[in-house]
Short mmCIF file of C-alpha atoms in Angstrom, two decimals:
data_model
loop_
_atom_site.label_atom_id
_atom_site.label_comp_id
_atom_site.label_asym_id
_atom_site.label_seq_id
_atom_site.Cartn_x
_atom_site.Cartn_y
_atom_site.Cartn_z
CA MET A 283 -0.04 -0.12 -0.04
CA THR A 284 1.26 3.25 -0.89
CA THR A 285 2.17 5.28 2.10
CA SER A 286 4.27 8.22 2.85
CA GLN A 287 5.20 10.69 6.16
CA SER A 288 2.48 10.98 8.51
CA SER A 289 0.35 14.29 8.36
CA THR A 290 -1.94 16.21 10.48
CA SER A 291 -5.45 17.51 9.52
CA SER A 292 -8.33 19.43 11.08
CA SER A 293 -11.21 17.46 12.45
CA SER A 294 -13.13 18.58 9.39
CA ALA A 295 -10.59 17.47 6.77
CA SER A 296 -9.60 14.47 5.31
CA VAL A 297 -6.63 13.52 3.89
CA SER A 298 -6.74 11.30 0.58
CA ARG A 299 -4.04 8.78 -0.57
CA ARG A 300 -3.06 11.19 -3.15
CA ASN A 301 -2.62 14.00 -0.81
CA VAL A 302 -0.70 11.58 1.34
CA LEU A 303 1.46 10.63 -1.52
CA ALA A 304 2.32 14.50 -2.07
CA GLY A 305 3.22 14.93 1.01
CA ALA A 306 5.71 12.47 1.37
CA ALA A 307 11.63 4.35 -23.70
CA ALA A 308 10.53 3.91 -26.49
CA LEU A 309 9.32 0.95 -27.81
CA ALA A 310 12.41 -0.85 -30.07
CA GLY A 311 10.75 -1.02 -33.45
CA ALA A 312 8.19 -3.97 -35.02
CA ALA A 313 9.14 -7.24 -33.83
CA THR A 314 10.21 -10.04 -36.10
CA VAL A 315 7.26 -12.79 -36.64
CA ALA A 316 8.50 -14.57 -39.48
CA GLY A 317 11.95 -15.51 -40.93
CA GLY A 318 15.33 -15.27 -38.90
CA ALA A 319 16.95 -17.93 -36.73
CA LEU A 320 15.76 -18.74 -33.65
CA PRO A 321 18.00 -17.50 -30.52
CA ALA A 322 19.76 -20.74 -29.64
CA GLN A 323 18.91 -20.53 -26.25
CA ALA A 324 15.64 -18.40 -25.53
CA ALA A 325 15.51 -16.41 -22.30
CA GLU A 326 14.47 -18.22 -19.27
CA ARG A 327 11.75 -17.17 -16.88
CA SER A 328 12.28 -16.85 -13.31
CA GLY A 329 10.43 -16.11 -9.93
CA LYS A 330 7.58 -18.45 -8.22
CA GLY A 331 4.24 -19.23 -10.14
CA ASP A 332 5.51 -19.20 -13.66
CA GLY A 333 2.31 -20.02 -15.65
CA HIS A 334 4.27 -21.14 -18.76
CA GLY A 335 4.74 -25.03 -17.13
CA SER A 336 0.94 -25.48 -18.07
CA HIS A 337 0.77 -24.74 -21.91
CA ASP A 338 0.36 -28.27 -23.56
CA GLY A 339 3.55 -27.67 -26.28
CA LYS A 340 1.39 -28.02 -29.05
CA ALA A 341 1.72 -25.05 -32.13
CA VAL A 342 -0.98 -22.54 -32.64
CA VAL A 343 -1.02 -20.25 -35.19
CA PHE A 344 -2.77 -16.77 -34.75
CA ARG A 345 -3.93 -16.03 -38.30
CA ASN A 346 -4.28 -12.38 -39.81
CA VAL A 347 -2.81 -10.65 -36.99
CA ARG A 348 -0.97 -7.07 -36.93
CA PRO A 349 2.13 -6.93 -34.51
CA PHE A 350 1.86 -3.43 -32.80
CA GLY A 351 -1.12 -2.58 -34.98
CA THR A 352 0.84 -1.72 -37.62
CA GLY A 353 1.94 -2.90 -41.29
CA LYS A 354 0.80 -5.75 -43.15
CA SER A 355 -1.33 -8.72 -40.92
CA VAL A 356 0.80 -12.00 -40.80
CA ASP A 357 0.39 -15.36 -39.46
CA LEU A 358 2.07 -15.44 -35.62
CA VAL A 359 3.46 -19.03 -34.78
CA VAL A 360 3.55 -20.10 -31.48
CA VAL A 361 5.52 -23.46 -30.48
CA ASP A 362 5.85 -24.95 -27.07
CA GLY A 363 4.52 -21.17 -25.43
CA LYS A 364 6.96 -18.99 -27.53
CA ILE A 365 7.11 -16.90 -30.49
CA SER A 366 8.55 -19.12 -33.68
CA ALA A 367 10.46 -17.70 -36.53
CA GLY A 368 9.45 -20.68 -38.67
CA PRO A 369 6.40 -21.84 -40.46
CA ALA A 370 3.65 -23.45 -38.49
CA PRO A 371 4.26 -27.33 -38.17
CA ARG A 372 1.63 -29.70 -39.77
CA GLY A 373 -1.52 -30.00 -37.68
CA ALA A 374 -1.09 -26.61 -35.71
CA LYS A 375 -4.23 -25.23 -34.21
CA VAL A 376 -5.85 -22.25 -36.01
CA VAL A 377 -6.95 -19.37 -34.58
CA GLU A 378 -8.20 -16.37 -36.48
CA GLY A 379 -7.15 -12.87 -35.74
CA ARG A 380 -9.58 -11.03 -38.31
CA GLY A 381 -7.00 -8.34 -38.58
CA ARG A 382 -6.84 -7.64 -34.86
CA ALA A 383 -3.80 -5.53 -33.35
CA VAL A 384 -1.23 -7.94 -31.14
CA LEU A 385 0.66 -6.30 -28.61
CA PRO A 386 2.66 -7.78 -25.67
CA SER A 387 0.53 -8.12 -22.14
CA LEU A 388 1.83 -6.10 -19.50
CA VAL A 389 3.03 -6.36 -15.98
CA ASP A 390 2.03 -4.85 -12.76
CA ALA A 391 5.40 -4.55 -10.64
CA HIS A 392 3.37 -3.27 -7.64
CA ILE A 393 0.38 -4.19 -6.46
CA HIS A 394 -1.65 -4.85 -3.26
CA PRO A 395 -4.18 -7.71 -3.71
CA ASP A 396 -4.72 -8.73 -0.21
CA LYS A 397 -6.34 -5.65 0.86
CA THR A 398 -8.91 -5.38 -2.20
CA THR A 399 -12.73 -5.37 -1.57
CA TRP A 400 -12.82 -5.98 -5.25
CA GLY A 401 -15.92 -7.95 -6.24
CA GLY A 402 -17.59 -7.18 -2.96
CA LYS A 403 -20.16 -4.52 -1.44
CA TRP A 404 -19.47 -0.93 -1.33
CA VAL A 405 -17.51 0.18 1.49
CA THR A 406 -17.87 3.59 2.72
CA ARG A 407 -14.53 5.06 3.84
CA LYS A 408 -14.00 7.18 6.57
CA PRO A 409 -11.77 10.30 7.20
CA ALA A 410 -8.05 9.77 7.70
CA GLY A 411 -5.11 12.10 8.68
CA GLY A 412 -2.22 9.96 7.83
CA ILE A 413 -0.78 6.43 7.79
CA ALA A 414 -1.75 5.73 11.22
CA ASP A 415 -5.49 6.10 10.50
CA TYR A 416 -4.96 4.11 7.49
CA VAL A 417 -3.22 1.41 9.03
CA ALA A 418 -5.97 1.23 11.67
CA GLN A 419 -9.11 1.20 8.80
CA ASP A 420 -6.97 -1.39 7.12
CA VAL A 421 -7.60 -3.67 10.15
CA GLU A 422 -11.01 -2.96 10.40
CA LEU A 423 -11.90 -3.51 7.00
CA PHE A 424 -10.14 -6.61 7.18
CA LYS A 425 -11.95 -7.88 10.27
CA ALA A 426 -15.40 -6.77 8.24
CA GLN A 427 -14.85 -9.00 5.28
CA ASP A 428 -17.03 -12.15 4.64
CA ARG A 429 -14.67 -13.06 2.15
CA SER A 430 -11.38 -14.62 2.59
CA VAL A 431 -7.99 -12.99 1.49
CA ALA A 432 -7.34 -15.78 -1.15
CA GLU A 433 -10.99 -15.03 -2.52
CA ARG A 434 -10.82 -11.58 -2.93
CA ALA A 435 -7.17 -11.73 -4.21
CA TYR A 436 -8.32 -14.45 -6.75
CA GLY A 437 -11.16 -12.23 -7.77
CA LEU A 438 -8.95 -9.29 -8.43
CA MET A 439 -5.84 -11.15 -10.16
CA SER A 440 -8.39 -12.84 -12.39
CA HIS A 441 -9.71 -9.70 -13.52
CA ALA A 442 -6.09 -8.38 -14.06
CA VAL A 443 -5.26 -11.45 -16.33
CA ALA A 444 -8.40 -10.99 -18.43
CA HIS A 445 -7.64 -7.40 -18.96
CA GLY A 446 -4.11 -8.23 -20.23
CA THR A 447 -1.70 -8.79 -17.37
CA ARG A 448 0.80 -11.39 -17.65
CA ALA A 449 2.70 -11.27 -14.31
CA MET A 450 2.54 -9.11 -11.04
CA ARG A 451 4.70 -8.58 -7.74
CA ALA A 452 2.02 -8.66 -5.31
CA HIS A 453 2.40 -7.26 -1.52
CA ALA A 454 0.64 -8.63 1.26
CA ASP A 455 0.52 -7.11 4.77
CA VAL A 456 2.57 -8.87 7.30
CA ALA A 457 1.84 -7.59 10.78
CA PRO A 458 0.64 -9.19 14.35
CA ALA A 459 -2.90 -8.07 13.20
CA TYR A 460 -3.22 -10.33 10.33
CA ASP A 461 -0.11 -12.91 11.28
CA LEU A 462 0.52 -14.42 7.65
CA ALA A 463 -3.04 -14.44 6.32
CA GLY A 464 -2.27 -12.01 3.56
CA VAL A 465 0.78 -14.19 2.27
CA GLU A 466 -1.14 -17.28 2.57
CA GLY A 467 -4.20 -15.90 0.85
CA LEU A 468 -2.08 -14.39 -2.29
CA GLY A 469 -0.32 -18.06 -2.22
CA ILE A 470 -3.49 -19.74 -2.88
CA ALA A 471 -4.63 -17.32 -5.59
CA ARG A 472 -1.34 -17.44 -7.27
CA GLU A 473 -1.53 -21.33 -7.60
CA LYS A 474 -5.20 -21.27 -8.64
CA LEU A 475 -3.95 -19.04 -11.47
CA LYS A 476 -0.61 -20.45 -12.55
CA ARG A 477 -1.80 -21.46 -16.15
CA ALA A 478 -2.27 -17.50 -16.60
CA LEU A 479 -0.10 -15.32 -14.55
CA ASP A 480 3.25 -15.08 -12.97
CA VAL A 481 3.46 -13.90 -9.83
CA GLN A 482 6.03 -13.04 -6.95
CA ILE A 483 4.88 -12.37 -3.38
CA VAL A 484 6.38 -9.80 -1.16
CA GLY A 485 5.67 -10.13 2.75
CA PHE A 486 5.18 -6.28 3.31
CA PRO A 487 5.42 -4.90 6.80
CA GLN A 488 2.47 -1.96 6.46
CA HIS A 489 2.42 -1.25 10.25
CA GLY A 490 6.27 -0.75 10.46
CA VAL A 491 9.16 -3.62 11.05
CA ILE A 492 10.32 -2.04 14.34
CA ARG A 493 7.59 0.04 15.64
CA THR A 494 5.27 -3.11 15.80
CA PRO A 495 6.73 -5.72 17.86
CA GLY A 496 6.38 -9.32 16.18
CA THR A 497 6.45 -8.41 12.74
CA LYS A 498 10.04 -9.11 12.05
CA GLU A 499 9.50 -12.51 13.41
CA LEU A 500 6.60 -12.91 11.05
CA LEU A 501 8.60 -11.76 8.17
CA GLU A 502 11.22 -14.18 9.05
CA GLU A 503 9.04 -17.10 9.15
CA ALA A 504 7.43 -16.22 6.28
CA ALA A 505 10.94 -15.93 3.98
CA ARG A 506 12.31 -19.09 6.05
CA THR A 507 9.41 -21.31 4.79
CA GLY A 508 9.40 -20.12 1.38
CA ALA A 509 5.88 -18.52 1.51
CA VAL A 510 7.27 -15.09 0.09
CA ASP A 511 9.86 -14.40 -2.82
CA PHE A 512 10.69 -11.03 -1.13
CA VAL A 513 10.47 -9.32 2.31
CA GLY A 514 9.23 -5.53 2.33
CA GLY A 515 9.91 -2.52 4.03
CA ILE A 516 8.43 0.85 4.82
CA ASP A 517 10.20 4.37 5.20
CA PRO A 518 13.04 3.18 7.72
CA GLY A 519 13.18 7.10 9.22
CA GLY A 520 9.88 8.62 8.80
CA PHE A 521 7.35 6.05 9.70
CA ASP A 522 9.38 3.38 11.60
CA GLN A 523 11.49 5.94 13.17
CA ALA A 524 14.68 3.03 12.76
CA PRO A 525 16.50 4.19 10.12
CA VAL A 526 19.37 1.69 10.67
CA GLU A 527 17.54 -1.05 12.70
CA GLN A 528 14.65 -1.22 10.15
CA LEU A 529 17.30 -2.13 7.07
CA ASP A 530 19.70 -4.22 9.21
CA VAL A 531 16.74 -6.40 10.15
CA LEU A 532 15.67 -6.69 6.51
CA PHE A 533 18.80 -7.34 4.94
CA ALA A 534 19.75 -9.90 7.29
CA ILE A 535 16.59 -12.04 6.73
CA ALA A 536 16.84 -11.78 3.05
CA ASP A 537 20.79 -12.72 3.56
CA ARG A 538 19.72 -15.54 5.24
CA HIS A 539 17.12 -17.03 3.25
CA GLY A 540 18.06 -16.41 -0.39
CA VAL A 541 15.03 -14.11 -0.83
CA GLY A 542 14.80 -10.52 -2.51
CA LEU A 543 13.77 -7.14 -1.04
CA ASP A 544 11.30 -4.85 -2.16
CA ILE A 545 10.73 -1.65 0.27
CA HIS A 546 8.34 1.03 0.01
CA LEU A 547 10.40 4.32 0.08
CA HIS A 548 7.95 7.44 0.16
CA ASP A 549 10.16 9.78 2.56
CA ARG A 550 11.10 12.78 0.45
CA GLY A 551 14.41 14.97 0.88
CA GLU A 552 17.22 14.15 3.03
CA ARG A 553 15.44 11.59 4.88
CA GLY A 554 14.61 9.69 1.67
CA LEU A 555 17.89 9.88 0.27
CA ALA A 556 19.78 8.68 3.43
CA ALA A 557 17.61 5.38 3.26
CA LEU A 558 18.39 5.05 -0.43
CA ARG A 559 22.12 5.38 0.75
CA GLY A 560 21.29 2.58 3.32
CA ILE A 561 19.85 -0.03 0.96
CA ILE A 562 22.90 0.44 -1.83
CA ASP A 563 25.41 0.39 0.70
CA ARG A 564 24.08 -2.84 2.05
CA THR A 565 23.19 -4.23 -1.16
CA ARG A 566 26.74 -4.00 -2.11
CA THR A 567 28.26 -5.23 1.22
CA LEU A 568 26.15 -8.60 1.17
CA GLY A 569 26.49 -9.05 -2.55
CA LEU A 570 22.74 -8.91 -3.25
CA THR A 571 23.04 -7.60 -6.75
CA GLY A 572 20.01 -7.97 -8.66
CA LYS A 573 17.87 -8.85 -5.70
CA VAL A 574 16.62 -5.29 -4.45
CA THR A 575 13.93 -3.16 -5.36
CA VAL A 576 12.84 0.34 -4.07
CA SER A 577 9.26 1.21 -4.48
CA HIS A 578 7.86 4.60 -5.10
CA VAL A 579 10.98 6.49 -4.31
CA PHE A 580 9.84 10.04 -4.10
CA CYS A 581 12.96 11.30 -3.09
CA LEU A 582 14.45 10.91 -6.58
CA PRO A 583 12.12 13.08 -9.01
CA GLU A 584 13.35 15.98 -6.91
CA LEU A 585 17.02 15.66 -7.60
CA ASP A 586 18.98 17.87 -10.60
CA ASP A 587 20.63 15.26 -13.48
CA ARG A 588 24.14 15.42 -11.49
CA GLU A 589 22.51 14.18 -8.32
CA LEU A 590 20.53 11.81 -9.99
CA GLY A 591 23.41 10.51 -11.74
CA VAL A 592 25.43 9.53 -8.60
CA PHE A 593 22.51 7.54 -7.54
CA GLY A 594 21.59 5.96 -11.06
CA GLU A 595 25.50 4.80 -11.36
CA GLN A 596 25.29 3.06 -8.01
CA MET A 597 21.68 1.48 -8.40
CA GLY A 598 22.56 0.34 -12.07
CA GLU A 599 25.90 -1.19 -11.11
CA LEU A 600 24.07 -3.26 -8.20
CA GLY A 601 20.99 -4.09 -10.46
CA ILE A 602 18.63 -2.46 -7.95
CA SER A 603 15.57 -1.77 -9.62
CA LEU A 604 12.76 0.70 -8.98
CA THR A 605 8.91 0.72 -9.29
CA THR A 606 6.32 3.78 -9.80
CA VAL A 607 2.38 3.93 -9.91
CA ALA A 608 2.52 6.96 -11.49
CA PRO A 609 0.36 9.03 -8.84
CA SER A 610 0.93 12.43 -10.19
CA ALA A 611 3.35 14.49 -12.32
CA ASP A 612 6.01 15.35 -9.75
CA LEU A 613 6.15 11.87 -8.03
CA VAL A 614 6.76 9.72 -11.18
CA LEU A 615 10.22 8.39 -11.45
CA PRO A 616 12.34 9.97 -14.33
CA ILE A 617 12.33 6.81 -16.10
CA ALA A 618 14.30 7.79 -19.44
CA LYS A 619 16.98 9.28 -17.17
CA LEU A 620 17.43 6.14 -14.98
CA GLN A 621 17.54 3.91 -18.00
CA GLU A 622 20.71 5.38 -19.28
CA TYR A 623 22.21 4.12 -15.85
CA GLY A 624 21.11 0.81 -16.44
CA VAL A 625 18.55 0.99 -13.79
CA HIS A 626 15.15 -0.88 -14.52
CA VAL A 627 11.96 0.80 -13.64
CA GLY A 628 8.66 -1.06 -13.61
CA VAL A 629 4.89 0.24 -13.19
CA GLY A 630 2.21 -0.79 -10.94
CA SER A 631 -1.33 -0.45 -10.11
CA ASP A 632 -0.60 -0.15 -6.19
CA GLY A 633 -3.92 -0.35 -3.77
CA ILE A 634 -6.88 -1.27 -5.42
CA ARG A 635 -10.46 -0.27 -4.03
CA ASP A 636 -9.37 -0.87 -0.65
CA SER A 637 -9.62 1.08 2.98
CA TRP A 638 -7.06 4.21 1.48
CA SER A 639 -9.29 4.59 -2.18
CA PRO A 640 -12.46 3.25 -3.86
CA PHE A 641 -10.40 3.96 -6.88
CA GLY A 642 -8.46 1.48 -8.90
CA ASN A 643 -9.22 -1.52 -11.27
CA ALA A 644 -6.01 -3.36 -11.99
CA ASP A 645 -5.86 -2.68 -15.53
CA MET A 646 -1.99 -2.09 -16.71
CA PHE A 647 -3.31 -0.87 -20.14
CA ASP A 648 -5.40 1.76 -17.98
CA ARG A 649 -2.59 2.57 -15.88
CA ALA A 650 -0.12 3.19 -18.93
CA HIS A 651 -3.04 5.52 -20.15
CA LYS A 652 -2.80 7.17 -16.72
CA MET A 653 0.72 7.42 -16.71
CA GLY A 654 0.65 9.40 -20.11
CA TRP A 655 -2.36 11.32 -18.73
CA VAL A 656 -0.40 12.61 -15.33
CA THR A 657 2.77 13.52 -17.31
CA ASP A 658 0.91 15.30 -19.98
CA VAL A 659 2.32 13.64 -22.73
CA ARG A 660 1.14 14.15 -26.77
CA LEU A 661 3.82 12.86 -28.88
CA ASP A 662 3.82 9.37 -30.21
CA ASP A 663 7.39 8.55 -28.72
CA GLU A 664 6.33 9.69 -25.61
CA LEU A 665 3.11 7.65 -25.47
CA THR A 666 4.96 4.37 -26.60
CA ALA A 667 7.18 4.97 -23.51
CA CYS A 668 4.41 5.03 -21.29
CA PHE A 669 3.54 1.65 -22.74
CA THR A 670 7.34 0.22 -22.83
CA ALA A 671 7.36 1.14 -19.11
CA ALA A 672 4.51 -0.99 -18.45
CA ALA A 673 5.64 -3.95 -20.48
CA ASP A 674 9.40 -4.31 -20.68
CA GLY A 675 10.03 -2.01 -17.62
CA GLY A 676 7.77 -4.49 -15.20
CA ALA A 677 9.45 -7.52 -17.02
CA ASP A 678 12.50 -6.41 -15.96
CA VAL A 679 12.12 -5.45 -12.58
CA MET A 680 10.47 -9.39 -12.15
CA GLY A 681 13.39 -10.86 -13.92
CA LEU A 682 11.31 -11.87 -16.87
CA ALA A 683 11.78 -12.05 -20.63
CA HIS A 684 9.92 -9.23 -22.75
CA ALA A 685 7.15 -10.35 -24.56
CA ASP A 686 8.21 -8.26 -27.37
CA LEU A 687 6.90 -10.95 -30.26
CA SER A 688 10.12 -11.57 -31.42
CA PRO A 689 11.44 -14.84 -32.24
CA GLY A 690 11.96 -17.09 -28.74
CA SER A 691 9.77 -14.62 -26.57
CA PRO A 692 7.18 -15.67 -24.55
CA ALA A 693 3.96 -15.96 -26.15
CA ASP A 694 1.98 -13.24 -23.74
CA PHE A 695 0.17 -10.89 -25.95
CA VAL A 696 -3.31 -9.47 -26.32
CA LEU A 697 -5.37 -9.33 -29.61
CA MET A 698 -7.53 -5.93 -29.59
CA LYS A 699 -8.77 -3.40 -32.58
CA ALA A 700 -6.06 -0.87 -32.44
CA GLU A 701 -4.09 1.38 -34.93
CA CYS A 702 -0.86 1.69 -33.15
CA VAL A 703 0.83 1.62 -29.65
CA PRO A 704 0.14 5.54 -28.92
CA GLN A 705 -3.48 5.00 -29.88
CA VAL A 706 -3.72 1.79 -27.45
CA VAL A 707 -2.16 4.02 -24.70
CA VAL A 708 -4.63 6.52 -25.43
CA ASP A 709 -7.87 4.77 -25.76
CA ALA A 710 -6.91 1.26 -23.93
CA PRO A 711 -9.15 -0.79 -26.15
CA ALA A 712 -11.04 -3.93 -25.11
CA ARG A 713 -8.93 -6.83 -25.10
CA GLU A 714 -10.62 -9.57 -27.08
CA LEU A 715 -8.02 -12.38 -26.54
CA VAL A 716 -5.36 -12.75 -23.79
CA VAL A 717 -2.76 -15.26 -24.26
CA HIS A 718 -0.12 -16.63 -21.91
CA GLY A 719 2.15 -18.87 -22.84
CA GLY A 720 0.46 -19.64 -26.22
CA VAL A 721 -2.71 -20.67 -24.48
CA ILE A 722 -5.99 -18.16 -24.53
CA VAL A 723 -6.58 -17.54 -20.91
CA ALA A 724 -9.16 -14.94 -21.53
CA ARG A 725 -11.69 -13.75 -23.79
CA ASP A 726 -13.90 -10.54 -24.41
CA GLY A 727 -12.89 -9.62 -20.51
CA GLU A 728 -13.57 -12.97 -19.00
CA LEU A 729 -11.00 -15.63 -17.60
CA VAL A 730 -11.32 -18.87 -19.73
CA ARG A 731 -11.93 -21.32 -17.03
#
């Protein structure tokens, strides 16, 4: 859940999630779909819940489709869950594309499915004056639910799949108030969707690691038992008031149990930069290159190019990735500049219809649209960059191969009526078919069961 430094308000004023937040590359051309040699070894996918283990290995031809919505129609050949450069094998199944555009499915690099009320009755939210109020309301809402975490999360994650999400990194609250119910619920939902969605689970200490006794022990248990792929953190200085101790605890757990880290960092100014330095130093000292992500990182957009370069070089060297949920123009990470230093940046949905906000829909095509909207872009290459961040950026953060329709890439794509990528970002057209690992997993907005 997105958070920031605590703030105060009068008894008559409410603080929205957006206010709390504020208080705290161009797509690489049209892909080849015919001709050329298949790479000797296709990029392997990583992370638990790899849905590509469930395809039947049979060849499928998606006939008469237009890669990225441009150019002439082609036949897209899929063999063993990957895009093939060769002709369709004899006996291949044929799916008529009817001239539809085919685009890569997208990746949700930061979402909180355990908190959602998706699919349930309307929830009337109460005023909140800061993080403490939101956390208390999280617990109240959790106790009031008549559906389990697994049921609610499955409903939301299924909806995400049906709207073109191929993978997600899902955060689950870990605190004494919940024990490991959130983590366990996401594990059940992940298993049910393994044929359609790749999922990594983060144990997220929304209530703080140090300020809430018992939390670090639960994080340790979740990591030790393999229930999570990552342990999370939250504003070591601003919220937990333990800038050194929190990071020491989290990095020690990750190092002991071989899991990654994904730390929420909303603190701005020097407090945020100090936490980022601490993350960089510990990543280097413990040799955790490529295993650390920092989410939100509101302190970075404030920096000038020289200061950003100092952090960018270090993060790129250590494989520290970042995520943004594009909450406002001034808080979106400077993705293009960070990429110059080799820093991977993914895009996510954040919280969806929870105690923090009634908004959200887990539709990453809509999120790419919102990213373009809040940053006020208008040129085709700028709009395309929003799509690329939601496709390749999230895949890089999760360690997945790009689903770029090139030979050897995962056959994760959507079919829709569209002219080109910029138009897709603006209109977010209906996804008529969603394909994962070469298998149709959703049709006309509904999961194929």
